[in-house]
Coordinates of C-alpha atoms in Angstrom, one line a residue:
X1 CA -31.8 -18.8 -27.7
X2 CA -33.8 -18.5 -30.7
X3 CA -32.4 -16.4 -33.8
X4 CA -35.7 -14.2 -33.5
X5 CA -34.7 -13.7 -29.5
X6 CA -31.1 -13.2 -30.8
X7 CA -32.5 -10.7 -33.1
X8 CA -34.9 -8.3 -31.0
X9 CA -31.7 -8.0 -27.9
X10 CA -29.6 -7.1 -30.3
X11 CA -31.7 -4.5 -31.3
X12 CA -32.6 -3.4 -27.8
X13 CA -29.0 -3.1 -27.1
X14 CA -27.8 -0.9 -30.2
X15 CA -30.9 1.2 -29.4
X16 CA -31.0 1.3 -26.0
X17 CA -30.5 5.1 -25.0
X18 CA -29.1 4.8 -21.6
X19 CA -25.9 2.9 -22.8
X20 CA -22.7 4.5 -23.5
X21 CA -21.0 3.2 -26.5
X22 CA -18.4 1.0 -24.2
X23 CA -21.5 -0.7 -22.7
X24 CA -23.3 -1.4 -26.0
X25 CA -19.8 -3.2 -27.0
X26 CA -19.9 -5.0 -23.9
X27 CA -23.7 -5.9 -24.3
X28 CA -23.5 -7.4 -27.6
X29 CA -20.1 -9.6 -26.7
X30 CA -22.2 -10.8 -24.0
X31 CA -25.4 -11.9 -25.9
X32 CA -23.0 -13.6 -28.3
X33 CA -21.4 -15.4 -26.4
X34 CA -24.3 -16.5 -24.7
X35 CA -25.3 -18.0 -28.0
X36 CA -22.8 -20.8 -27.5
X37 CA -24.2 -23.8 -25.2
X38 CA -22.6 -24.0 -21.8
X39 CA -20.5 -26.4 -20.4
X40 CA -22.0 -29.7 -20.5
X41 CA -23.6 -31.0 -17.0
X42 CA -25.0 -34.0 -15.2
X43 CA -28.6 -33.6 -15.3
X44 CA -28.7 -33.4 -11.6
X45 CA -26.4 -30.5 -12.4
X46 CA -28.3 -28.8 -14.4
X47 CA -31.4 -29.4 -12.7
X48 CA -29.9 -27.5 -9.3
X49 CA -28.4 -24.9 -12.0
X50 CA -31.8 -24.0 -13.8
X51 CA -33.4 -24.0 -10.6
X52 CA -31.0 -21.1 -9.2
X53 CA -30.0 -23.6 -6.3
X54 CA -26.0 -23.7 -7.7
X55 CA -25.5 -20.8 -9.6
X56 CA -22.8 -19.6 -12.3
X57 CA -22.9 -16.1 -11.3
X58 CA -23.7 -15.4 -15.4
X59 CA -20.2 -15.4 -15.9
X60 CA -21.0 -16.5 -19.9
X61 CA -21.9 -20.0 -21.6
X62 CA -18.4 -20.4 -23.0
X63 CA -15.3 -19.5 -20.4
X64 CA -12.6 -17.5 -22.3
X65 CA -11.3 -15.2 -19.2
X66 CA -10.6 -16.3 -15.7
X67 CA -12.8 -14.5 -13.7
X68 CA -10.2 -12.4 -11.5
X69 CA -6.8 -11.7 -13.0
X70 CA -4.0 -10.3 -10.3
X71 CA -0.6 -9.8 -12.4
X72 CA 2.8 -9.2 -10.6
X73 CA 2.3 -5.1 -11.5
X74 CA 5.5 -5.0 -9.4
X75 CA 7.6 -7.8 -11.4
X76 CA 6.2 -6.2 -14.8
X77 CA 7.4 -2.6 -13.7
X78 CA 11.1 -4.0 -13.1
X79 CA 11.5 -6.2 -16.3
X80 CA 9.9 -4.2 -18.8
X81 CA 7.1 -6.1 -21.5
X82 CA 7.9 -7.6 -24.5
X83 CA 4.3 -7.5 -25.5
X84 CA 3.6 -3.5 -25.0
X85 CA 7.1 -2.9 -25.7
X86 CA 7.8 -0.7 -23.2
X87 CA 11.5 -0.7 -20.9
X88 CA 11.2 -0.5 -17.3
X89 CA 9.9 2.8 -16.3
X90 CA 12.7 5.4 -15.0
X91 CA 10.3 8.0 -12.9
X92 CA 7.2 8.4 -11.5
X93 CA 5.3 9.5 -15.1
X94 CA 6.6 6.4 -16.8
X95 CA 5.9 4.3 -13.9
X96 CA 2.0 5.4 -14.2
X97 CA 1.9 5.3 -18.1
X98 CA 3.2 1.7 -17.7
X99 CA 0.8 0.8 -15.5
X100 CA -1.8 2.2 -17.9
X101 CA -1.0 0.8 -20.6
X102 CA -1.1 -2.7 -18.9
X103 CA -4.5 -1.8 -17.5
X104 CA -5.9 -1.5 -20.8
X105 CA -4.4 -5.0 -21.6
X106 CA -5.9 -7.2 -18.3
X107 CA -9.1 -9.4 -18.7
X108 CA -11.2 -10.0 -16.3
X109 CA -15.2 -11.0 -16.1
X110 CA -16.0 -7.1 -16.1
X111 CA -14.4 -6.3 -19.2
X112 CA -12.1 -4.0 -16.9
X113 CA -9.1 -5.2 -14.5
X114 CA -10.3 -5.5 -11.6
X115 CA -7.0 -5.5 -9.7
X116 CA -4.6 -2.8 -10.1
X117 CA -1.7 -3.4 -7.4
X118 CA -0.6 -2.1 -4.3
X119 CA -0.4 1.1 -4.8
X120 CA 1.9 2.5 -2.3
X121 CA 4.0 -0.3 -3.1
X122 CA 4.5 -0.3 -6.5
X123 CA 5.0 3.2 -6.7
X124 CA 7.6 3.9 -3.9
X125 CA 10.9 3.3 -5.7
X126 CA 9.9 6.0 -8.0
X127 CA 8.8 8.7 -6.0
X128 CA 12.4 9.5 -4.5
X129 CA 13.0 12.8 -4.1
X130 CA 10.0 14.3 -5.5
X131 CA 8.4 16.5 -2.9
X132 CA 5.0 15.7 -1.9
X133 CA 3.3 18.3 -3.9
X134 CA 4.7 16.7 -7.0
X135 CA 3.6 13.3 -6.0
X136 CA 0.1 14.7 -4.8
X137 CA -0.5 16.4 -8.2
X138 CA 0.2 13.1 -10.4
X139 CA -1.5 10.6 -8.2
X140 CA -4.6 12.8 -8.1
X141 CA -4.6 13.5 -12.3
X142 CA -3.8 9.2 -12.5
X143 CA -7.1 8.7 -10.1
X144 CA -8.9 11.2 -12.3
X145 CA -7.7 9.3 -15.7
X146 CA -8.7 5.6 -13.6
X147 CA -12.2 6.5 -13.5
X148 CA -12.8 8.1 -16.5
X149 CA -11.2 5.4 -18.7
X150 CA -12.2 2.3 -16.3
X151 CA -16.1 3.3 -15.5
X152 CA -16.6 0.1 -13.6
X153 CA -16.9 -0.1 -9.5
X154 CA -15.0 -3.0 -9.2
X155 CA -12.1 -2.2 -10.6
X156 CA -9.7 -2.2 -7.3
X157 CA -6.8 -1.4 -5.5
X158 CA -5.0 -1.6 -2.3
X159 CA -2.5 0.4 0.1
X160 CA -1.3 -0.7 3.5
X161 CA -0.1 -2.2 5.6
X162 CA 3.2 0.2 6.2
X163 CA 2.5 3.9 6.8
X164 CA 4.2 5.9 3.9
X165 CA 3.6 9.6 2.1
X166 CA 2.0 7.6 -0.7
X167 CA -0.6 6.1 1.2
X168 CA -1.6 9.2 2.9
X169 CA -2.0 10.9 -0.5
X170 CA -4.1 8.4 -1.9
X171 CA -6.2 8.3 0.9
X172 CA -6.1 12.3 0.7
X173 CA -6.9 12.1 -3.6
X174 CA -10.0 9.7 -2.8
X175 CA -11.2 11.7 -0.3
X176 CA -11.2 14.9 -2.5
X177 CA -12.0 13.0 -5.7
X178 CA -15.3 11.3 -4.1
X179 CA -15.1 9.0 -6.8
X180 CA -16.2 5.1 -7.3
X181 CA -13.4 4.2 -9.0
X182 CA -11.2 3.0 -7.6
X183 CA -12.7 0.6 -5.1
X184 CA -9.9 0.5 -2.4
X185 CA -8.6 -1.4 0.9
X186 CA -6.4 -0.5 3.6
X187 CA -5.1 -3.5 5.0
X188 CA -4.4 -3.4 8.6
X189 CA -1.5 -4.9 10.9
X190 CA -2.0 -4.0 14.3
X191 CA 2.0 -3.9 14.7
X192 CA 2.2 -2.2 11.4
X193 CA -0.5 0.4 10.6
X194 CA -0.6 3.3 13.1
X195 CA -3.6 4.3 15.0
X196 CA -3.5 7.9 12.8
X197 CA -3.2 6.0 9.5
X198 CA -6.4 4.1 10.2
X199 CA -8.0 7.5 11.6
X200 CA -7.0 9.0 8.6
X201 CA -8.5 6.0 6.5
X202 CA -11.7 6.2 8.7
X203 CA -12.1 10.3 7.7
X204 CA -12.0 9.0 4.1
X205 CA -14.9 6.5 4.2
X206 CA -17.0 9.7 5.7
X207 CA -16.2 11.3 2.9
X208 CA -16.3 8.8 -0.1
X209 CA -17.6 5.3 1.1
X210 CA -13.8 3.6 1.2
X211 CA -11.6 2.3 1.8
X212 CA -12.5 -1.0 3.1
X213 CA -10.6 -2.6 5.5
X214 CA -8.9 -6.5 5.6
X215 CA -7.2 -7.9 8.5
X216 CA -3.8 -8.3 6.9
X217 CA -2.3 -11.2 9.5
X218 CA -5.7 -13.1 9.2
X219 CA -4.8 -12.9 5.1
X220 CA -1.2 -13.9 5.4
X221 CA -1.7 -16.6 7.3
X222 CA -4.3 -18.2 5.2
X223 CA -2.8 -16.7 1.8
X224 CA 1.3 -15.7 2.1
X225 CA 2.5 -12.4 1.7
X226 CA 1.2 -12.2 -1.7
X227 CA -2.8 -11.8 -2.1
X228 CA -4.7 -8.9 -3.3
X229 CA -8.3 -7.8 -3.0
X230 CA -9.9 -7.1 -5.7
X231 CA -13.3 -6.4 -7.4
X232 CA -15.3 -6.7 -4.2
X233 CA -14.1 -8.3 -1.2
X234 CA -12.0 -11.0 -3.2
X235 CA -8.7 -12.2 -2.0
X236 CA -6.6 -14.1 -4.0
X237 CA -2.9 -14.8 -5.2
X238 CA -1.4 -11.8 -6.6
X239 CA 0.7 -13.3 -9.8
X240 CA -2.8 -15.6 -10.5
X241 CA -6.6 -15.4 -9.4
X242 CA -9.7 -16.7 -9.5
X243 CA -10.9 -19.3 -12.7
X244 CA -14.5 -18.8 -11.8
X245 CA -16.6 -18.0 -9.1
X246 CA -20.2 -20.5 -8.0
X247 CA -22.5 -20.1 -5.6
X248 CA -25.2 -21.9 -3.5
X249 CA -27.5 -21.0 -2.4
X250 CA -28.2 -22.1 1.4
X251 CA -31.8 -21.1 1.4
X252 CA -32.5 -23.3 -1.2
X253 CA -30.6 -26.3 0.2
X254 CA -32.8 -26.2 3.2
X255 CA -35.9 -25.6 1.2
X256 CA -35.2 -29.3 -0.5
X257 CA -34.3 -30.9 2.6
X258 CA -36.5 -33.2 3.9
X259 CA -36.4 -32.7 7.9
X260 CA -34.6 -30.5 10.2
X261 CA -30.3 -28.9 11.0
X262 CA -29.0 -32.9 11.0
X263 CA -30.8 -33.9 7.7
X264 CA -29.6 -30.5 6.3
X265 CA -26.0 -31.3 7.2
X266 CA -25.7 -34.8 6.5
X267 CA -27.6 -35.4 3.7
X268 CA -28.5 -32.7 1.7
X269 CA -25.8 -30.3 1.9
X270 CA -23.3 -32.6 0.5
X271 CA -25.1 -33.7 -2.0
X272 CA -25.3 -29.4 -3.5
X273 CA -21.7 -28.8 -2.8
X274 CA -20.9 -31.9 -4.9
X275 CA -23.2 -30.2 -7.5
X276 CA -21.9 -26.8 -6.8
X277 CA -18.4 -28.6 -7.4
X278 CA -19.3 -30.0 -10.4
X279 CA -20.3 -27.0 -12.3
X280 CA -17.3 -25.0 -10.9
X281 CA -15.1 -27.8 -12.6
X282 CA -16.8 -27.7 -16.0
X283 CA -16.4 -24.1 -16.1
X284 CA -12.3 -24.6 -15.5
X285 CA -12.2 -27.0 -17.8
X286 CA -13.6 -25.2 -20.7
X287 CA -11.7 -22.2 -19.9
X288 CA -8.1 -23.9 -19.6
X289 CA -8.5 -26.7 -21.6
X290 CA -11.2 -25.5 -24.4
X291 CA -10.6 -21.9 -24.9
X292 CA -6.5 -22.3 -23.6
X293 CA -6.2 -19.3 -22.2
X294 CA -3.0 -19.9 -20.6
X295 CA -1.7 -21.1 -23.6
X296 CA -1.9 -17.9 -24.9
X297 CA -1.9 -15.2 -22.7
X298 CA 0.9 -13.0 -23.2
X299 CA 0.6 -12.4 -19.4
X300 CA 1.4 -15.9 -18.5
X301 CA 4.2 -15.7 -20.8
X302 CA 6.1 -12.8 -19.5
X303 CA 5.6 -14.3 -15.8
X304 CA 3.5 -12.1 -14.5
X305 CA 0.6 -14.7 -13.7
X306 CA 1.3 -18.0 -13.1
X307 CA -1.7 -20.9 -14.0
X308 CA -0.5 -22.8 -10.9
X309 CA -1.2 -19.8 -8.7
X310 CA -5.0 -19.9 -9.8
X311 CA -7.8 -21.5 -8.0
X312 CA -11.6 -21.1 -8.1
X313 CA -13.9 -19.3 -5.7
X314 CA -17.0 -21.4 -3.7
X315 CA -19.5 -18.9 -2.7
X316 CA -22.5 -19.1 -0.1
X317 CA -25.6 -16.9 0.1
X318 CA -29.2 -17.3 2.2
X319 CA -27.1 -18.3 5.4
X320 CA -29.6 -16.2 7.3
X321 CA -32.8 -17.4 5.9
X322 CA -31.1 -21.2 6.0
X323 CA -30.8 -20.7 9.8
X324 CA -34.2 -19.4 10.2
X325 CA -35.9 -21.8 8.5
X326 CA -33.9 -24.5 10.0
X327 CA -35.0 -23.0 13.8
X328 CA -38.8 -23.1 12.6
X329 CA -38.6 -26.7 11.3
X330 CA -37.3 -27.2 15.1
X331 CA -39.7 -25.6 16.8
X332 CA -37.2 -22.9 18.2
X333 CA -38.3 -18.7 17.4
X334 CA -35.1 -17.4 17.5
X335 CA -33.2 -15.8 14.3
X336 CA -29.9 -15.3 12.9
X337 CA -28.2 -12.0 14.4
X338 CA -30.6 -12.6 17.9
X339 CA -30.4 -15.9 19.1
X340 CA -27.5 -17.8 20.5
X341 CA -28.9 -21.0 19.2
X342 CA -29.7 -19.7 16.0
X343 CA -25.7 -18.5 15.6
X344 CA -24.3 -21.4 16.9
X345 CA -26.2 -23.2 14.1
X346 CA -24.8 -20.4 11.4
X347 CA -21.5 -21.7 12.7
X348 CA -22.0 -25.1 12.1
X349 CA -23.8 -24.7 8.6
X350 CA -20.6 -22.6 7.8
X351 CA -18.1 -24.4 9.2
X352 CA -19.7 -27.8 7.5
X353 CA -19.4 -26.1 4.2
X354 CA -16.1 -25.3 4.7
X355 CA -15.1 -28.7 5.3
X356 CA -17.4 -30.3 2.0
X357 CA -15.7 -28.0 0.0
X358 CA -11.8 -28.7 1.3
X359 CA -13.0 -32.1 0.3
X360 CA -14.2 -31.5 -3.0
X361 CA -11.1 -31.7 -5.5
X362 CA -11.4 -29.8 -8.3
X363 CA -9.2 -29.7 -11.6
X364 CA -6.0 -26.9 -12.5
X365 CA -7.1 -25.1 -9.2
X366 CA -2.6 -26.2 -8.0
X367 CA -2.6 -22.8 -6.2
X368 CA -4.8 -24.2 -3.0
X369 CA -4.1 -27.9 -3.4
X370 CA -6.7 -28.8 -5.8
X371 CA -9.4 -27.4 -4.0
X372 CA -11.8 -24.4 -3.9
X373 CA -11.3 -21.5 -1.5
X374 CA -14.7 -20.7 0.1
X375 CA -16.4 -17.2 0.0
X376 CA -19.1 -15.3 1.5
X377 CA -20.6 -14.3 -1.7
X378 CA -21.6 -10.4 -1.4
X379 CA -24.7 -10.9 -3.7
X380 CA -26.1 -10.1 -7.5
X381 CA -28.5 -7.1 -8.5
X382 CA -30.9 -10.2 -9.7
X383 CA -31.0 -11.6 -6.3
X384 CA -34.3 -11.3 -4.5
X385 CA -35.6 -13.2 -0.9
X386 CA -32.3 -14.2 0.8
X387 CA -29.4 -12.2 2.1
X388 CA -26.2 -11.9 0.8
X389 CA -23.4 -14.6 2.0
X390 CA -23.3 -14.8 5.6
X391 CA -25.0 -11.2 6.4
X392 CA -27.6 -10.6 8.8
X393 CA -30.4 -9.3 7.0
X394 CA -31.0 -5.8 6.0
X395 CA -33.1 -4.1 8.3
X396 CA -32.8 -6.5 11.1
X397 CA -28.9 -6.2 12.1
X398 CA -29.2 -5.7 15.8
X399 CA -26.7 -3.6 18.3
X400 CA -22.8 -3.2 17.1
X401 CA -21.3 -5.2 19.4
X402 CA -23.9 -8.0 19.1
X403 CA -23.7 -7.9 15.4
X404 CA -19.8 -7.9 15.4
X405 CA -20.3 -11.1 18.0
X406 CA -22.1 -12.9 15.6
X407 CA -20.7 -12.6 12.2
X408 CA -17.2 -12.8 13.9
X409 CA -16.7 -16.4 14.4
X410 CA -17.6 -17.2 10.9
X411 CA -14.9 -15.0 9.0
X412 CA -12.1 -17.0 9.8
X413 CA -13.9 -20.3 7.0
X414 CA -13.4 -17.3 4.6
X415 CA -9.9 -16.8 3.2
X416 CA -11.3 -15.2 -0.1
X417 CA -13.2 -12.7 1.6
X418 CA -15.9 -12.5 3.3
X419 CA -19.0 -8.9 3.1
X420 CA -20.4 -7.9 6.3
X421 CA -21.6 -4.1 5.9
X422 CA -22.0 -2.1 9.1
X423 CA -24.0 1.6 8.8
X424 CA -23.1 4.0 10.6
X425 CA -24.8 7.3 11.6
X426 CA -23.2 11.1 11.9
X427 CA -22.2 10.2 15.5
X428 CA -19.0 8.3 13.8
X429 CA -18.2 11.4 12.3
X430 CA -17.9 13.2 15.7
X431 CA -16.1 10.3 17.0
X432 CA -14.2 8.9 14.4
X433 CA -11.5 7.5 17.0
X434 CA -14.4 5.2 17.9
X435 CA -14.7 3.3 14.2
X436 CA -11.0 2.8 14.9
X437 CA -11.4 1.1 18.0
X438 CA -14.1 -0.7 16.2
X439 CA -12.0 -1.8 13.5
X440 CA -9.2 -2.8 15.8
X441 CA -11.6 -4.4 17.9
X442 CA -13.6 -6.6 15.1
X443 CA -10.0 -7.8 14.3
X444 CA -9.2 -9.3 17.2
X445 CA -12.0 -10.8 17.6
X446 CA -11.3 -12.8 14.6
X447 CA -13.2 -10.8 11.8
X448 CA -11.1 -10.7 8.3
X449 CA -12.8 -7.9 6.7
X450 CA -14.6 -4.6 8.0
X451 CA -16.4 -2.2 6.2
X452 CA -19.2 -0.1 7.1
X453 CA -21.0 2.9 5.5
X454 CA -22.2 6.4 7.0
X455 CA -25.9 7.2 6.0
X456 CA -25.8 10.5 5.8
X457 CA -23.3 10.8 2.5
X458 CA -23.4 10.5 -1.2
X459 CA -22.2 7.1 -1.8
X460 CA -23.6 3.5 -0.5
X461 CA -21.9 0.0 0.0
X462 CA -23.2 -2.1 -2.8
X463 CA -22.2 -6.0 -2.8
X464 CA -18.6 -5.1 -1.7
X465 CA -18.5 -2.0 -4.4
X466 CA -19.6 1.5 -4.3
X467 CA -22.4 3.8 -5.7
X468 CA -23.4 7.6 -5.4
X469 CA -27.1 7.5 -4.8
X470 CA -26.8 11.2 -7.0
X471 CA -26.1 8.7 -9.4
X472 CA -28.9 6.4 -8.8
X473 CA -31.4 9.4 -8.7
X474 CA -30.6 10.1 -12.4
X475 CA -30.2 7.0 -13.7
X476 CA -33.7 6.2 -15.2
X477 CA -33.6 9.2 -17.3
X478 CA -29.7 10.1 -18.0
X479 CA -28.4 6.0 -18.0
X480 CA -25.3 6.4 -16.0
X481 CA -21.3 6.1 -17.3
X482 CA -20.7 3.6 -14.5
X483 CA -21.4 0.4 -15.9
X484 CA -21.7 -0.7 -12.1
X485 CA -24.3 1.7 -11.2
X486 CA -26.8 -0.3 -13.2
X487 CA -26.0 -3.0 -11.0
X488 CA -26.6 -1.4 -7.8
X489 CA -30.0 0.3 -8.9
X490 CA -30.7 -3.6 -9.0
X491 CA -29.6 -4.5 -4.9
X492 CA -31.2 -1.2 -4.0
X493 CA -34.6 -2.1 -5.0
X494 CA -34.0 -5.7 -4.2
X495 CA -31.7 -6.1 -1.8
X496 CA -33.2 -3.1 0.4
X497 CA -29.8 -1.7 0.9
X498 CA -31.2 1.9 2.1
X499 CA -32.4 0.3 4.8
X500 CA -29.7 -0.6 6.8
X501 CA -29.7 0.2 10.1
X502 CA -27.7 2.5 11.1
X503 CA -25.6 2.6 14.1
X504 CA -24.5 5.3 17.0
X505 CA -20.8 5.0 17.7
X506 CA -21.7 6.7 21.4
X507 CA -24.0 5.1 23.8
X508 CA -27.2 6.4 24.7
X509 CA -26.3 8.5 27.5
X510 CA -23.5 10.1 26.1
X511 CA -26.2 11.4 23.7
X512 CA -28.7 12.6 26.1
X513 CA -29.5 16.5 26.7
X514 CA -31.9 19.0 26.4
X515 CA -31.5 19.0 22.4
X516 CA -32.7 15.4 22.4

C-alpha cells in the first residue's frame, strides 16, 4: 500500500461516524499491520491467493495471534494467575470477576476471546448452597456485563452436556436477555441431555436465535473430552486452538479444471490443497517462529494453553456450485440438495478433501499429528457467487428431511465444525417437541452440528453467529456497537440470508382447515 493510500484510510477511519471508539482502535491496528508484507509464497501460491482461489481469510499480513485461543478457564480458576495476580476465587462473585479479568487478557483474530468456557462447568463448584435466585441474579448481571464490554458475535460459550440448575439459568438469562453476545451451544449426549433440557434449549432459540447445538459423542470421538466451540461453529482443543484458518474455494477449483468429476479429483484438486497447505504453513510459521508468540505468552506460561495442543483449520466453500458445475460439464441436470447423483458426488469431493488434507503435513500443528483439521467454512461478509462450506444454497434448500439426508453424510469429514442452517417457520413454535425430535434425529443420522433459525423473530443466523435484523435496519444511519453486525449487513446483501426457506415442522395435512 502506498503512503498516500495509507494516508486517506487512516483518515476514513478516525472520521468515520459510524464507528465506536473500540472499532476505530481496532481499524487502525488493522491497516497497520497490513502495512507489513505477508508471508512470503511460491508464486503459484500467490497466484491462487490473489486470485481468491486459497484464501487467508484476512487474518493480517504479519501473524502475531493464533487465530482461536481456548485456555483451561477451569485449570486457571483452581491455581490462581501469577500474571493478573489474583488467588483462586472463593465464591461465585470472585469466580466471575476472575473470569473477567482473564477475558480482557485473551487474544484472538477478533480482538475479543472468542472462547469463554463451559459455563455450567466452570462455575458449579462455586454455586453451593446459593439458592437459585441468587445464582439467577448474578449470571444474568455477568451476561449483561459480557455483551456490553465484549460487542463482538463471536465471542462464545458452551453448556451441556449434563443437566444442572446452571444450565437451565443460562438458557433462561439468554432467553430474557435476547442478546448476541454470547454466541452459545448446547452440546448434546443422547444418554446424557434429557429430552426437557433440549426442549428447553429449543424454546430459547425461538426466542433469541441460540443456542446451537453439537453432537457431543461425534466431538469426543474425533477430539477427547476436551474441545470447545467457539467463535462460530469452531471446535478445537480446549487448553490450545486454532493457528490460522485457509480456505478454498471449490468453485474455483473446478472453474480451472480442465474436464469433468475425475480430472477435478485427480488432478486439480490436489494440486490447490497443496497450495491451500502452503499458505496455511507460512502463516504458522511467522506466527510461532517470527512473531514467537508462545514464547511469550503469559498464557502458555501459567499452563493454561499448551503450543502442542494447537493445530490449524482447512476450510472449504462453493461445494454446491463445484457439484453443479461438475454435473453440467457431464451432461447430467441434477443439483446439489435434489439429485442423488449430484450428492453422491458432494460426498466424494468432500471425502477426497478430507483425505488430501490428512496428507498434507504441516509445521507446529503436534495437536492432530502434524496435520490440518478440515472445516466447512461458514463464509465471509465479502463473499459473493458461491455458498458457504458445504451448504445447499440459499433459497434452494429443499424438504427437511431431504435436506437433513443430504448434508448428513458429509459432517462426519468435519471435526472442527461444520454450518448447515435450517429455517424454520412459527409451526416449530407450536410444536417445539418436533425440533427436538429433529435434532435427535439429525444426530443419529450422523450430523455433528444443528442449528436452525425461526423467521418470524428478531435475530438471524449469520455464518455460525448471530444478528438482530433491528439492528441491521439502523445500521446505515446510527453505525451499530456490535462490531459483528457490520459483518452481517455484508452476508445479508450478499449472501441472501433472508431468503432462506423456511420450513413447517407439521406436515401438510396436519395444517389443513377452513382457516387455510
Amino acid at each position: 500500500m502506498r503512503l498516500e493510500e495509507l494516508q486517506h484510510a487512516v483518515r476514513g477511519a478516525v472520521e468515520d461516524p459510524a464507528l465506536t471508539y473500540r472499532q476505530r482502535v481496532q481499524l487502525l491496528a488493522s491497516l497497520a499491520e497490513n502495512v507489513m508484507d505477508p508471508p512470503p509464497l511460491s508464486p503459484a501460491a500467490q497466484h491462487a491467493l490473489d486470485k481468491r482461489v486459497i484464501c487467508d481469510m484476512y487474518e493480517g499480513n504479519a501473524p502475531y495471534r493464533p487465530r482461536y485461543v481456548l485456555p483451561d478457564y477451569g485449570k486457571a480458576l483452581r491455581q490462581g494467575s501469577t500474571f493478573l495476580e489474583l488467588p483462586p476465587p472463593a465464591g461465585l462473585d470472585e469466580a466471575i470477576a476472575f473470569l473477567l479479568a482473564m477475558y480482557a487478557n485473551v487474544p484472538s483474530i477478533t480482538g475479543y476471546p472468542v472462547y469463554l468456557g463451559n459455563f455450567d462447568e466452570l462455575l458449579a463448584p462455586y454455586v453451593g448452597e446459593l439458592d437459585d435466585d441468587t445464582v439467577y441474579r448474578v449470571l444474568r448481571s455477568l451476561w449483561v456485563v459480557l455483551d456490553r464490554i465484549m460487542p463482538d458475535a463471536f465471542t462464545h460459550t458452551n453448556i451441556g452436556p449434563e443437566d444442572s440448575r446452571l444450565t437451565r439459568a443460562v438458557l433462561r438469562v439468554a432467553a430474557e436477555l435476547q442478546q448476541v453476545v454470547p454466541n452459545l451451544t448446547l452440546r448434546v449426549d443422547p444418554e446424557r441431555t434429557p429430552d426437557d433440557l433440549v426442549l428447553e434449549a429449543v424454546r430459547t432459540v425461538f426466542a433469541c436465535g441460540g443456542p446451537h447445538f453439537v453432537n457431543h459423542p461425534m466431538m469426543t470421538s474425533d477430539l477427547g473430552d476436551r474441545y470447545g466451540v467457539v467463535s462460530c461453529y469452531n471446535s478445537l482443543l480446549v487448553g490450545g486452538g486454532a493457528h490460522t484458518l485457509v480456505r478454498l474455494n471449490l468453485k474455483e477449483v473446478v472453474l480451472r479444471t480442465d474436464g469433468g468429476a475425475a480430472a477435478f479429483l485427480d488432478e486439480t484438486l490436489p494440486e490447490y490443497v497443496a497450495l491451500a497447505g502452503e499458505l496455511a504453513a507460512a502463516r504458522i510459521r511467522h506466527l510461532v517462529e517470527q512473531a514467537r508468540f508462545y514464547e511469550h505468552s503469559w498464557l502458555v506460561d501459567e499452563g493454561l494453553v499448551d503450543p502442542t495442543r494447537f493445530t490449524a483449520m482447512f476450510g472449504v466453500v462453493g461445494l454446491a456450485e463445484a457439484v453443479d458445475m461438475l454435473q453440467e460439464r457431464e451432461g447430467r441436470t441434477g443439483t446439489y440438495g435434489h439429485d442423488d447423483e449430484a450428492n453422491a458426488l458432494a460426498q466424494r469431493a468432500v471425502e477426497r478433501v478430507a483425505r488430501l488434507v490428512a496428507e498434507h503435513e504441516l509445521p507446529h500443528c503436534e495437536a492432530t499429528g502434524g496435520r490440518a483439521l478440515l472445516h466447512s467454512q461458514a463464509g465471509l461478509d465479502s463473499d459473493d457467487g458461491f455458498t458457504a462450506g458445504t451448504r445447499i444454497p440459499v433459497g434452494t434448500e429443499p424438504p427437511l428431511l431431504q435436506h437433513l439426508l443430504t448434508v448428513a453424510p458429509l459432517h462426519r469429514w468435519f471435526p472442527s465444525g461444520v454450518s448447515d442452517v435450517l429455517a424454520f417457520d412459527e409451526t416449530a413454535v407450536r410444536n417445539p417437541q418436533a425440533c427436538v425430535d429433529v435434532i435427535r434425529g439429525a444426530f443419529a443420522e450422523g450430523m455433528r452440528d444443528v442449528t436452525f433459525n425461526l423467521d418470524s423473530n428478531d435475530f438471524v443466523r449469520i455464518t455460525g453467529y448471530l444478528v438482530r435484523k433491528s439492528d441491521l435496519a439502523k445500521l446505515s444511519e446510527e453505525g451499530a456497537r456490535h462490531s459483528s453486525t457490520f459483518l452481517g449487513a455484508g452476508s445479508m446483501q450478499r449472501s441472501h440470508l433472508g431468503d432462506r426457506v423456511a420450513k413447517r415442522v407439521i406436515s401438510g395435512e396436519s395444517g389443513a382447515g377452513p382457516g387455510r
